[in-house]
Coordinates of C-alpha atoms and ligand atoms in Angstrom, one line a residue:
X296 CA 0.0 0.0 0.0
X297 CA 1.1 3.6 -0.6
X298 CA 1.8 5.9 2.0
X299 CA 1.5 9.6 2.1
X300 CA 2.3 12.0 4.5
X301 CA 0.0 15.8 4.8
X302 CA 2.0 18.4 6.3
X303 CA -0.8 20.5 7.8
X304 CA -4.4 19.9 9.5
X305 CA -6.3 23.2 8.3
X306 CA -8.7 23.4 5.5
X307 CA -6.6 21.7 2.6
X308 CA -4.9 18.9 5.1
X309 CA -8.0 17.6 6.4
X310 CA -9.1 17.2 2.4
X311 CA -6.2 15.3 1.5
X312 CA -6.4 13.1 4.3
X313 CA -9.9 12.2 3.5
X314 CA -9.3 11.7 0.2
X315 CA -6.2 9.6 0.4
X316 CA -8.1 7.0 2.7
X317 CA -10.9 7.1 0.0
X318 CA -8.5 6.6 -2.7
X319 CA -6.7 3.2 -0.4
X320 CA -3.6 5.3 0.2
X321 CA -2.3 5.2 4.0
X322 CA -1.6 8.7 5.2
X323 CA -0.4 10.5 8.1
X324 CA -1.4 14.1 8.8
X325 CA 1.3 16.6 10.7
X326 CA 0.1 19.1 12.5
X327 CA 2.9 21.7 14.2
X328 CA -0.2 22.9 16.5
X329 CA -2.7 21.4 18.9
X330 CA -5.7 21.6 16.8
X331 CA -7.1 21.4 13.6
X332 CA -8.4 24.5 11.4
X333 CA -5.0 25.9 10.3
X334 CA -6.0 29.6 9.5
X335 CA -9.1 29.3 11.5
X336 CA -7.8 27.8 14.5
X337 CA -5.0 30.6 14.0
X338 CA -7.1 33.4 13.9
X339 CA -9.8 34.1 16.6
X340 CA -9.7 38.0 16.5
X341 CA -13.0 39.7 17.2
X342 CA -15.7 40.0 14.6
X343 CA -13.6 37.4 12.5
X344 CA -15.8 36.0 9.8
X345 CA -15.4 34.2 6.5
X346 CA -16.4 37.2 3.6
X347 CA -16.9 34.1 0.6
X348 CA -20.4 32.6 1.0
X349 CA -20.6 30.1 3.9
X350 CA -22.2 27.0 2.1
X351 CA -19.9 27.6 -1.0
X352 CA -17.1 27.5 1.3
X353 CA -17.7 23.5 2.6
X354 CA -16.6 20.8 1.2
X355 CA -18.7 19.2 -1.6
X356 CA -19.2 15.8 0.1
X357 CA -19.7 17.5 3.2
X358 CA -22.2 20.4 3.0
X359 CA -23.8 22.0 6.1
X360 CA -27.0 23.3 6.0
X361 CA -26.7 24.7 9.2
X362 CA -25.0 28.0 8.8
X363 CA -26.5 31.2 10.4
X364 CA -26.2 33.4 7.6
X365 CA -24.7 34.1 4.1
X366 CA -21.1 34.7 5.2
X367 CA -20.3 32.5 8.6
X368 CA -18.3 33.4 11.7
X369 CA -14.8 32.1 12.5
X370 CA -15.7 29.9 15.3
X371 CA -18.3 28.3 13.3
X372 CA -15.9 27.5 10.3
X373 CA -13.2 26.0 13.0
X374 CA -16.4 24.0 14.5
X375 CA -17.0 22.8 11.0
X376 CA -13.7 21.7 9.8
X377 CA -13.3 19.5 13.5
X378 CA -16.4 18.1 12.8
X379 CA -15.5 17.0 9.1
X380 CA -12.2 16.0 10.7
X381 CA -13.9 14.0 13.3
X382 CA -16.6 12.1 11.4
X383 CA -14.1 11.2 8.0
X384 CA -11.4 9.7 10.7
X385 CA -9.1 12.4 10.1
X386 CA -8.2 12.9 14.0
X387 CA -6.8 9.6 14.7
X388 CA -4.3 10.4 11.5
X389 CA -2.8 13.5 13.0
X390 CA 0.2 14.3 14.9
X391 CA 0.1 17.1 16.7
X392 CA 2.1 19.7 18.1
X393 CA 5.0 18.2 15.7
X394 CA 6.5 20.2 13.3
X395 CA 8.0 18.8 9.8
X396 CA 11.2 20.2 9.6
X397 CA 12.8 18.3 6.8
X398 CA 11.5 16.4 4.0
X399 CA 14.3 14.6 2.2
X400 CA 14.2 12.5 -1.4
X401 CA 16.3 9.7 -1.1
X402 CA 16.7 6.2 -3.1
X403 CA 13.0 6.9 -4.3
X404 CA 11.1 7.8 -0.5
X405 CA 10.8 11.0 1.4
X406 CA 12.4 11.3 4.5
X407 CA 10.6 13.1 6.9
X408 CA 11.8 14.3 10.3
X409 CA 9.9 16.3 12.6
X410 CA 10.8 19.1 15.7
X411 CA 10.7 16.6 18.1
X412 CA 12.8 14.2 16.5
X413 CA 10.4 11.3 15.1
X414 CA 11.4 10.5 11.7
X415 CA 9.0 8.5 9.3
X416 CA 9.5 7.4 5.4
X417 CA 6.7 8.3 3.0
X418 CA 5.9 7.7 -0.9
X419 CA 3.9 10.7 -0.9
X420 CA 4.1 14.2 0.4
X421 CA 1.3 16.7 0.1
X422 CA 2.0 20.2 1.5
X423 CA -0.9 21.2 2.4
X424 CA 0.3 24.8 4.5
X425 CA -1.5 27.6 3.5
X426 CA -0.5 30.9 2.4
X427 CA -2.0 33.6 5.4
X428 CA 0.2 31.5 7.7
X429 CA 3.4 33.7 8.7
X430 CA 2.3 37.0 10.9
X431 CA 3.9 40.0 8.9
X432 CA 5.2 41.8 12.1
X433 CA 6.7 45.0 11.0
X434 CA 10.0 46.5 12.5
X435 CA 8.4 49.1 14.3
X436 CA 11.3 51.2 16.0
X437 CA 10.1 51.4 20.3
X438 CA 7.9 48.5 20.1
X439 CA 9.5 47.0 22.8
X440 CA 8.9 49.9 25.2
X441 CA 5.7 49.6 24.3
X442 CA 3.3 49.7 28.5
X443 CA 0.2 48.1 27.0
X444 CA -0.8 44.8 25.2
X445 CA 0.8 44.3 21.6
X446 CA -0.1 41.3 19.5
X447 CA -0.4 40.9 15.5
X448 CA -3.9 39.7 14.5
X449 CA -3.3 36.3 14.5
X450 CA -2.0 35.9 18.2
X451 CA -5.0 37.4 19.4
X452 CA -4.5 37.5 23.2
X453 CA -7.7 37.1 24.6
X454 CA -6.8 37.8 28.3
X455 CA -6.6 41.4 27.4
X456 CA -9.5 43.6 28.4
X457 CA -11.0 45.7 25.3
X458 CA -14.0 47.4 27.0
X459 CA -13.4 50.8 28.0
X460 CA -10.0 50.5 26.5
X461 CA -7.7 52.8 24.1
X462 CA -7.4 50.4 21.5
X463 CA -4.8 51.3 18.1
X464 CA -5.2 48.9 15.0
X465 CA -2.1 49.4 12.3
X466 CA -3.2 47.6 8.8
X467 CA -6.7 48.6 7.5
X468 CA -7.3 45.3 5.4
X469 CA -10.1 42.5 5.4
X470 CA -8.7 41.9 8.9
X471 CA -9.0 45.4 10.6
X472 CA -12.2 46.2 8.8
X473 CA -13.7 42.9 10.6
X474 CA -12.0 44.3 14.0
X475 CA -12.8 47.7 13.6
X476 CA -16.4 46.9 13.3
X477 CA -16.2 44.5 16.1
X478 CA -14.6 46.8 18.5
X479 CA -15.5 50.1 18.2
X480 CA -18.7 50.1 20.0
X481 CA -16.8 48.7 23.4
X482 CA -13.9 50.7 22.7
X483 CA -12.9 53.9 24.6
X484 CA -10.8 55.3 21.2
X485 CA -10.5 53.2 18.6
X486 CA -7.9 54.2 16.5
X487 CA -7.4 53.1 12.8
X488 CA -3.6 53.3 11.5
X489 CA -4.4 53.7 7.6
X490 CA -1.0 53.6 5.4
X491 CA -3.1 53.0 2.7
X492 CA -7.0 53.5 2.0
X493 CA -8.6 50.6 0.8
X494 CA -11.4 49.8 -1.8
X495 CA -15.0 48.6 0.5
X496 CA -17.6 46.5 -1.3
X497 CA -20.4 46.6 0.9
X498 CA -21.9 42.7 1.7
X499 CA -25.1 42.2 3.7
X500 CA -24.7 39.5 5.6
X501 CA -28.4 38.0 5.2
X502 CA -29.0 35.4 8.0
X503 CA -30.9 31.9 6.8
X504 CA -34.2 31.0 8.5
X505 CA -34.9 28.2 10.3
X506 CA -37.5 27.2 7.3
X507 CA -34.3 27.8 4.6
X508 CA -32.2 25.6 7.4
X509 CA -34.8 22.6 7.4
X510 CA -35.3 22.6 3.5
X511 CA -31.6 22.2 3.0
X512 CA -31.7 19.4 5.6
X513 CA -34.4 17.6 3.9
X514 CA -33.5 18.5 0.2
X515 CA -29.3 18.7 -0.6
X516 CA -30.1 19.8 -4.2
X517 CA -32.4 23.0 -3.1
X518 CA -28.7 23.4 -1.4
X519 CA -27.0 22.9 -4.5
X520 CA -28.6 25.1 -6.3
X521 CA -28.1 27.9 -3.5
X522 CA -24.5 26.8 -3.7
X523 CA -24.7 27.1 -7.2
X524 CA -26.0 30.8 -7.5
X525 CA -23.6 32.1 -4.5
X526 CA -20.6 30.5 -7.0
X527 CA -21.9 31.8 -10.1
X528 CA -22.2 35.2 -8.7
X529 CA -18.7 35.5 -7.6
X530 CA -17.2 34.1 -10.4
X531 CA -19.3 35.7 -13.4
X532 CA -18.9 39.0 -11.3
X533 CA -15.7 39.4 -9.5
X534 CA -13.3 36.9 -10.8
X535 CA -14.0 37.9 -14.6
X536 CA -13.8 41.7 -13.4
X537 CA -9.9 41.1 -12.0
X538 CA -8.5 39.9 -14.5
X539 CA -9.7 41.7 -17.4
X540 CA -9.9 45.8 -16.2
X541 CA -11.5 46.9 -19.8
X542 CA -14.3 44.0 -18.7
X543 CA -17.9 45.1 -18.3
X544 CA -18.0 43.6 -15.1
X545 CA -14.8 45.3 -14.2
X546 CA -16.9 48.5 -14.9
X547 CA -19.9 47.4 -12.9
X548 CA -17.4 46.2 -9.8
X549 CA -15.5 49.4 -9.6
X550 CA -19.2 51.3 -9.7
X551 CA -20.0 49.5 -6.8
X552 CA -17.0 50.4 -4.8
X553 CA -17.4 54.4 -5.7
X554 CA -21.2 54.1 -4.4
X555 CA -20.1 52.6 -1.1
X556 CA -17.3 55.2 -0.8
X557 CA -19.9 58.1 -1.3
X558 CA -22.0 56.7 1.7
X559 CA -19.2 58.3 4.0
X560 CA -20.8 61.7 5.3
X561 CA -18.1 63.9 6.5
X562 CA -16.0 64.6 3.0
X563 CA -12.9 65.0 4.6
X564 CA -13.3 61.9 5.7
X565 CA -14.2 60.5 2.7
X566 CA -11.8 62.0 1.3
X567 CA -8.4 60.1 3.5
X568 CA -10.8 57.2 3.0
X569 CA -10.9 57.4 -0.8
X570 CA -8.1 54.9 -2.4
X571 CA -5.6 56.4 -5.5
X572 CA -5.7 53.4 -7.1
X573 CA -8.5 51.0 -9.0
X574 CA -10.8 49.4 -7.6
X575 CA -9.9 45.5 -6.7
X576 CA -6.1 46.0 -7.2
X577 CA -5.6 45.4 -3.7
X578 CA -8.0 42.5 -2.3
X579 CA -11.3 44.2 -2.1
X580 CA -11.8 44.4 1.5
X581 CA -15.9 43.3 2.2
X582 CA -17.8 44.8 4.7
X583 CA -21.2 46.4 5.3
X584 CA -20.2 47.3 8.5
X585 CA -16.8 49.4 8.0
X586 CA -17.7 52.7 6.7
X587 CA -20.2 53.2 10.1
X588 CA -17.9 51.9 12.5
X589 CA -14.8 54.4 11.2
X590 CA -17.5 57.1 11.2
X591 CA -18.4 56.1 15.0
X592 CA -17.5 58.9 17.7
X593 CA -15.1 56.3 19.3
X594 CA -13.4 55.7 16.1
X595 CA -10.4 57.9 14.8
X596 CA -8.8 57.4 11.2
X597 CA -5.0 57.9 11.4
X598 CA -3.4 58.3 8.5
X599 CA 0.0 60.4 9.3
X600 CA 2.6 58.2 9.1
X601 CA 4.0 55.6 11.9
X602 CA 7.0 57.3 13.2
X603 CA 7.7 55.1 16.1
X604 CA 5.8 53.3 19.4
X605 CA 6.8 54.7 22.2
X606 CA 6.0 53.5 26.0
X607 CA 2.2 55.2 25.8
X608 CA 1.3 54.7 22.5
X609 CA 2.1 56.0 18.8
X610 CA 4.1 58.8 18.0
X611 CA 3.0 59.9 14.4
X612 CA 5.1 61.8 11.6
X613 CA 3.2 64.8 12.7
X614 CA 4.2 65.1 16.0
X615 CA 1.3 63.6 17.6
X616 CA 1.5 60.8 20.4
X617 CA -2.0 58.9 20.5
X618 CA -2.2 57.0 23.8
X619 CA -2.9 53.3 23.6
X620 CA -3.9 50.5 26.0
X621 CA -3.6 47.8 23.3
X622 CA -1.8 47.7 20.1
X623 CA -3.3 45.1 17.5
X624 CA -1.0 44.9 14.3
X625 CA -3.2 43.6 11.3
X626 CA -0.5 44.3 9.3
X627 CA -0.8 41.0 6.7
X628 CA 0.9 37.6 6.7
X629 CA 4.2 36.9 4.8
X630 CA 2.9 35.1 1.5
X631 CA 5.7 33.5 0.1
X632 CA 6.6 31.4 2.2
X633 CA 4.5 28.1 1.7
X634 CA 5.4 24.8 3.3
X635 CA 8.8 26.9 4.2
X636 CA 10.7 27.0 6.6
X637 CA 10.5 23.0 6.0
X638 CA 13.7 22.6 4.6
X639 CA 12.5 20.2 1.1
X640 CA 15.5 18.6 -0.7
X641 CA 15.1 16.6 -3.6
X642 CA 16.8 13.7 -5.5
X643 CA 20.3 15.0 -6.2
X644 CA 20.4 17.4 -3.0
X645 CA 18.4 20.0 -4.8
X646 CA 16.9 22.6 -1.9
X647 CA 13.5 23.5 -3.2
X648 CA 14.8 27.3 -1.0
X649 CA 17.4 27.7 -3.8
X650 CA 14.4 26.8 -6.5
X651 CA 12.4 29.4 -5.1
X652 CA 15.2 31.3 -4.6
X653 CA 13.6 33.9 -6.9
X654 CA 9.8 33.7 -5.1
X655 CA 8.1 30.5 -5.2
X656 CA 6.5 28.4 -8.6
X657 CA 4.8 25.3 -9.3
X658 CA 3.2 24.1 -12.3
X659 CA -0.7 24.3 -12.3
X660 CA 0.2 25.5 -8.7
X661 CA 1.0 22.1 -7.6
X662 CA 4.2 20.1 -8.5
X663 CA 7.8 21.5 -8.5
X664 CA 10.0 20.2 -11.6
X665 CA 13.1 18.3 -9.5
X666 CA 10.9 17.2 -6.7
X667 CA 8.9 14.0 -7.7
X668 CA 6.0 12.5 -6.0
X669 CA 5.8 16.0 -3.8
X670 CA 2.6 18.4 -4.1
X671 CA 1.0 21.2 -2.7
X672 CA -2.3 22.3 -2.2
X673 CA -3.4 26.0 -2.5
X674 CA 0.9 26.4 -3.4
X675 CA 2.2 29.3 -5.3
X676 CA 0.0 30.5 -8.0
X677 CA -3.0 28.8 -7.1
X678 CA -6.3 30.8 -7.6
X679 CA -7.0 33.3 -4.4
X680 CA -9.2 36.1 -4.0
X681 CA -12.9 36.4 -2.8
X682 CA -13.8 33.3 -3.7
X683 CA -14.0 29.6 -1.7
X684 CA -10.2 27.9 -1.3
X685 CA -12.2 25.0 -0.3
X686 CA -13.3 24.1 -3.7
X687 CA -9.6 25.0 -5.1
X688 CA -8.0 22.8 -2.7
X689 CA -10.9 20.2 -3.8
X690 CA -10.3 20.5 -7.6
X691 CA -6.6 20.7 -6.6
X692 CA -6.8 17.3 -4.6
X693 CA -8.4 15.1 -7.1
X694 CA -5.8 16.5 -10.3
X695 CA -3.2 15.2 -7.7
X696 CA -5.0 12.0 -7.3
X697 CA -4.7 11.3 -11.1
X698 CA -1.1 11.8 -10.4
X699 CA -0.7 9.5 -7.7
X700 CA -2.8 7.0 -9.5
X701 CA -0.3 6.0 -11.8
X702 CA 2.2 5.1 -9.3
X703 CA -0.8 3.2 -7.6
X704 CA -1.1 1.4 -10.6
X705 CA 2.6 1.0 -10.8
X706 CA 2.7 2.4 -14.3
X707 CA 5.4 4.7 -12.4
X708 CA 7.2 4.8 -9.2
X709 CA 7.9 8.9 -9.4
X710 CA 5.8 12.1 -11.2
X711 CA 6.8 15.5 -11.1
X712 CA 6.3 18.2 -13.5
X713 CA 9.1 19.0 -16.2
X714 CA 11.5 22.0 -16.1
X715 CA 10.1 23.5 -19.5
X716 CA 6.0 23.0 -18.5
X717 CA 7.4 25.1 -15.4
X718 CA 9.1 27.6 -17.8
X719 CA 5.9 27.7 -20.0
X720 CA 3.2 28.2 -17.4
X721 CA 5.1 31.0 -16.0
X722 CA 5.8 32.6 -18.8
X723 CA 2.0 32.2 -19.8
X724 CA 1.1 33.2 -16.4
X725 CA 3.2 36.3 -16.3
X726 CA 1.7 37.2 -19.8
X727 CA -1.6 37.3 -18.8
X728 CA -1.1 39.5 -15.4
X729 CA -0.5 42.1 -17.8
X730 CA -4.4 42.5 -18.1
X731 CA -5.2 42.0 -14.4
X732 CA -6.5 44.6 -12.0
X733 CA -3.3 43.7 -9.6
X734 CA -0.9 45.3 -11.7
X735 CA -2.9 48.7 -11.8
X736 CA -0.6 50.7 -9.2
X737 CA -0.8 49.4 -5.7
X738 CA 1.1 47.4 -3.6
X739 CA -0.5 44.3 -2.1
X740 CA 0.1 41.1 -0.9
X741 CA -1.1 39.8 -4.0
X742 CA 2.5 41.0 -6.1
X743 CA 5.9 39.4 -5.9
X744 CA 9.3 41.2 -5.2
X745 CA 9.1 41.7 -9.1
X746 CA 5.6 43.6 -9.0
X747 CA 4.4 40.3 -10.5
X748 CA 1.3 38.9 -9.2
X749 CA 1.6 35.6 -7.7
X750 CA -1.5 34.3 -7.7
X751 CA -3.6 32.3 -10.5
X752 CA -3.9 35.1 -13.3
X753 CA -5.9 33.0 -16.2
X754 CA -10.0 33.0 -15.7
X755 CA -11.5 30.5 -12.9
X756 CA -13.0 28.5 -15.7
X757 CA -9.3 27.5 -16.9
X758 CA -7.9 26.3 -13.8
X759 CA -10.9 23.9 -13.5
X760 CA -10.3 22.8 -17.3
X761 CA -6.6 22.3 -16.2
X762 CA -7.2 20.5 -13.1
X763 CA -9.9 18.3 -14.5
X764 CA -7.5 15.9 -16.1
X765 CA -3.0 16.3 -16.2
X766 CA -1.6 16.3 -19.4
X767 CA 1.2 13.8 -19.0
X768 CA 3.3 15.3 -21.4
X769 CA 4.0 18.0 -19.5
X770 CA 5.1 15.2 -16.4
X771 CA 8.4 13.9 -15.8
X772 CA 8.3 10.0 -14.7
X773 CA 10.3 7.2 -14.0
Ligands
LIG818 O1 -3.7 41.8 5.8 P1 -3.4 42.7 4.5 P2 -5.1 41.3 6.4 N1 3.1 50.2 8.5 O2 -2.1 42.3 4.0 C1 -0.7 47.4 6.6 C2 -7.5 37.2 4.2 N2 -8.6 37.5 5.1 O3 -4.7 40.4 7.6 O4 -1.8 48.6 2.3 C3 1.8 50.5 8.4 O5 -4.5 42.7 3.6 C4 -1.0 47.4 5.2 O6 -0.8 48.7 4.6 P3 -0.5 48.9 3.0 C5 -7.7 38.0 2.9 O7 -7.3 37.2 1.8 C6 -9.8 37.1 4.8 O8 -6.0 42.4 6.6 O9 0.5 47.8 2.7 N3 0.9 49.7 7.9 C7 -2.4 46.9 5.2 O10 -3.3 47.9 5.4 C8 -6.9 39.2 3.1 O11 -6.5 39.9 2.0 C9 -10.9 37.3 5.5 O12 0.0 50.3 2.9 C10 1.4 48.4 7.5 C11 -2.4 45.9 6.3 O13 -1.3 46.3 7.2 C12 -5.7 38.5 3.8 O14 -6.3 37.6 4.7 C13 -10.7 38.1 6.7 C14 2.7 48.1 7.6 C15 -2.2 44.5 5.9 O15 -3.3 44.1 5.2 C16 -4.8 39.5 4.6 O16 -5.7 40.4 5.3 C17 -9.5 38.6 7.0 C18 3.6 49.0 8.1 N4 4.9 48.7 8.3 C19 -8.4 38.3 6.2 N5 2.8 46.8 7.1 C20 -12.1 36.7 5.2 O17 -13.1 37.2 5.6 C21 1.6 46.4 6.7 N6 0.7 47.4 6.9 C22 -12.1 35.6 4.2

């Protein structure tokens, strides 16, 4: 039998597990923490919520027809995944609060060797890590001296009070708009550390009755078709409007945006609010709830410049010192990083750090040329955006699968993709983020060191037509 080892329990690990049993392949999840959820297990920030469509964002054999509302909170997403995890057998597969630190290729097995010292052999590796994994903590000059409570988004340290506080939030992305709504209210001063304003598209998030609840109990394809709609939405609307800015529904997306931004009152207001760049180039941030909540008499928009933390707060480039009791930095997660800092070394010693020396690549998103019988789920270049990573990861998985089935059937013992399919989807890739709303004149975690965006840059509908079935030719095996 096969054996396969998952590096990672969140969203995408617990997939691959379940899948891999289904598919008679022997797996062994790794989990460096103490629970599964991976980004929803890591992040338990106040009003956190998932801003794509709750029941698009499930699994397809595993829908829930119990969510609240159209978009679902954290907690209930983490409560979901355990459940999946629990009732498909994933838990007993896991081992926890181990880290991988070294995957190694040698005489045709991967070596893997965790923090603690256990060592295992696999045929298989999926990396199934996640990209908003890493904090991005700043180098803030004084935030040592800092008297009060500092944590990045992430960490959220719930022992600290909030009620009645001074509260400062650095970052304004799809993380501090979810916080700043959450907070403000409780909040003494709530102030908002704006380097950069940020393009709104107002959501309301509609709550399901408990008649809508009971029909999708009794009937999965009434929820089908829901699921169907909330996906067809997104993708005839949003994804076609990103990558193509002369697009109609570019047009009709960037209208959007322009009305929400007009519902500020105050015009100076508006005005530090109001982005100088195009609509969508930076993640759209979505939120019915942001524009009140910075317009609330607790809440304050900062937008001089950071010039360093000091013991009572943050000193500002115009001289000001705003006192804080908390400091929360929402300031993003390093992207780039993937299953690193893993250290991966293929046949031949080849460090997959010195292949992504450059940033980080993978045909289709998924296998590295040089590293056989390796593969990664939601890797580098995969499709991200406002839309649901669960059914990437799930499209992603069953490409993989194909893969895999070929050393199953031992028509080969190792797959990986070749050097020149690499060369040509990158170069393909890179081609078409020319047309793309992320190379319009921002910076966002969306671009590479090169100003190259590094996510999936084709349409949706041609990453499902390329992960429906792997062209072999463009596959390395032996
Ligand atoms: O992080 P971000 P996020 N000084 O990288 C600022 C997903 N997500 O955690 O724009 C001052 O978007 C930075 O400023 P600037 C979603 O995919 C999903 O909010 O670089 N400011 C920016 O404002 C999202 O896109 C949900 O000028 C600094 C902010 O920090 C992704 O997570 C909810 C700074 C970082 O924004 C990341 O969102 C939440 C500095 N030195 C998040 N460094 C859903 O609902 C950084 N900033 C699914």
């Amino acid at each position: 039998m096969l054996t396969a080892a998952v590096i990672g329990a969140g969203m995408a690990g617990i997939l691959a597990a379940i899948r891999l049993d289904q598919s008679g392949i022997a797996c062994d999840v790794y989990e460096k923490g103490d629970s599964v959820g991976g980004t929803w297990r890591e992040n338990t920030y106040p009003g956190i919520a998932c801003d794509v469509a709750a029941h698009w964002y499930t699994y397809n054999f595993a829908r829930n027809p119990e969510w609240d509302s159209l978009m679902a909170k954290g907690e209930d997403i983490r409560a979901y995944f355990e459940h999946v995890a629990s009732d498909f057998g994933v838990l007993e597969k896991i081992r926890f609060n181990d880290e991988v630190v070294l995957l190694r290729y040698d005489a045709g097995r991967w070596h893997l060797e965790t923090a603690s010292g256990h060592r295992a052999d696999y045929d298989i590796v999926i990396a199934a890590t996640g990209v908003l994994h890493h904090p991005n903590i700043p180098d803030f000059a004084g935030i040592d001296t800092f008297r009060g409570a500092v944590f990045h988004s992430a960490r959220w340290d719930h022992g600290v009070p909030l009620d009645g506080k001074n509260i400062g939030i650095i970052g304004n992305g799809s993380t501090a708009a979810q916080l700043v709504s959450a907070l403000v209210e409780g909040a003494k001063r709530l102030d908002l550390y704006q380097r950069t304003a940020q393009w709104v598209m107002p959501r309301d998030n509609i709550p399901y009755s408990e008649e809508e609840k009971a029909l999708f109990r009794k009937d999965p394809a009434a929820l089908e078709a829901l699921i169907r709609e909330l996906r067809s939405k997104t993708l005839n609307g949003y994804a076609a409007a990103v990558i193509d800015v002369s697009s109609p529904e570019y047009r009709a997306l960037e209208q959007v945006a322009q009305d929400n931004l007009a519902t500020v009152k105050d015009a100076a207001l508006r005005e530090r609010l109001t982005p100088d760049y195009k609509v969508a180039c930076k993640r759209l941030v979505i939120s019915s709830t942001f524009y009140d909540a910075i317009q609330h008499p607790n809440a304050r928009l900062v937008t001089s410049p950071i010039e360093r933390i000091e013991p009572e707060g943050v000193r500002t480039a115009d001289g000001n010192l705003h006192e804080l009791d908390v400091l929360v930095l929402a300031t993003g997660f390093q992207v780039d990083r993937f299953i690193r800092p893993t250290r991966v070394i293929g046949p031949g010693g080849l460090d997959l750090d010195d292949v992504w020396a450059e940033g980080p690549l993978a045909y289709l998103s998924m296998s590295v040329a040089g590293f056989p019988n390796f593969f990664l789920l939601n890797g580098p270049n995969s499709p991200v955006g406002n839309f649901s990573l669960v059914e990437v990861a799930q499209h992603q998985i069953e490409y993989i699968l194909q893969l895999v089935d070929g050393i199953r059937t031992g028509h080969y013992r190792e797959i990986a993709a070749t050097p020149e399919a690499m060369r040509r989807f990158e170069e393909e890739r890179c081609e078409a983020a020319k047309k793309t709303v992320w190379v319009t004149g921002c910076d966002s975690w969306y671009l590479d060191k090169k100003g190259v965006p590094a996510s999936w840059t084709f349409s949706y509908d041609r990453f499902v037509q390329e992960a429906a079935h792997p062209r072999m030719q463009d596959y390395e095996t032996r």
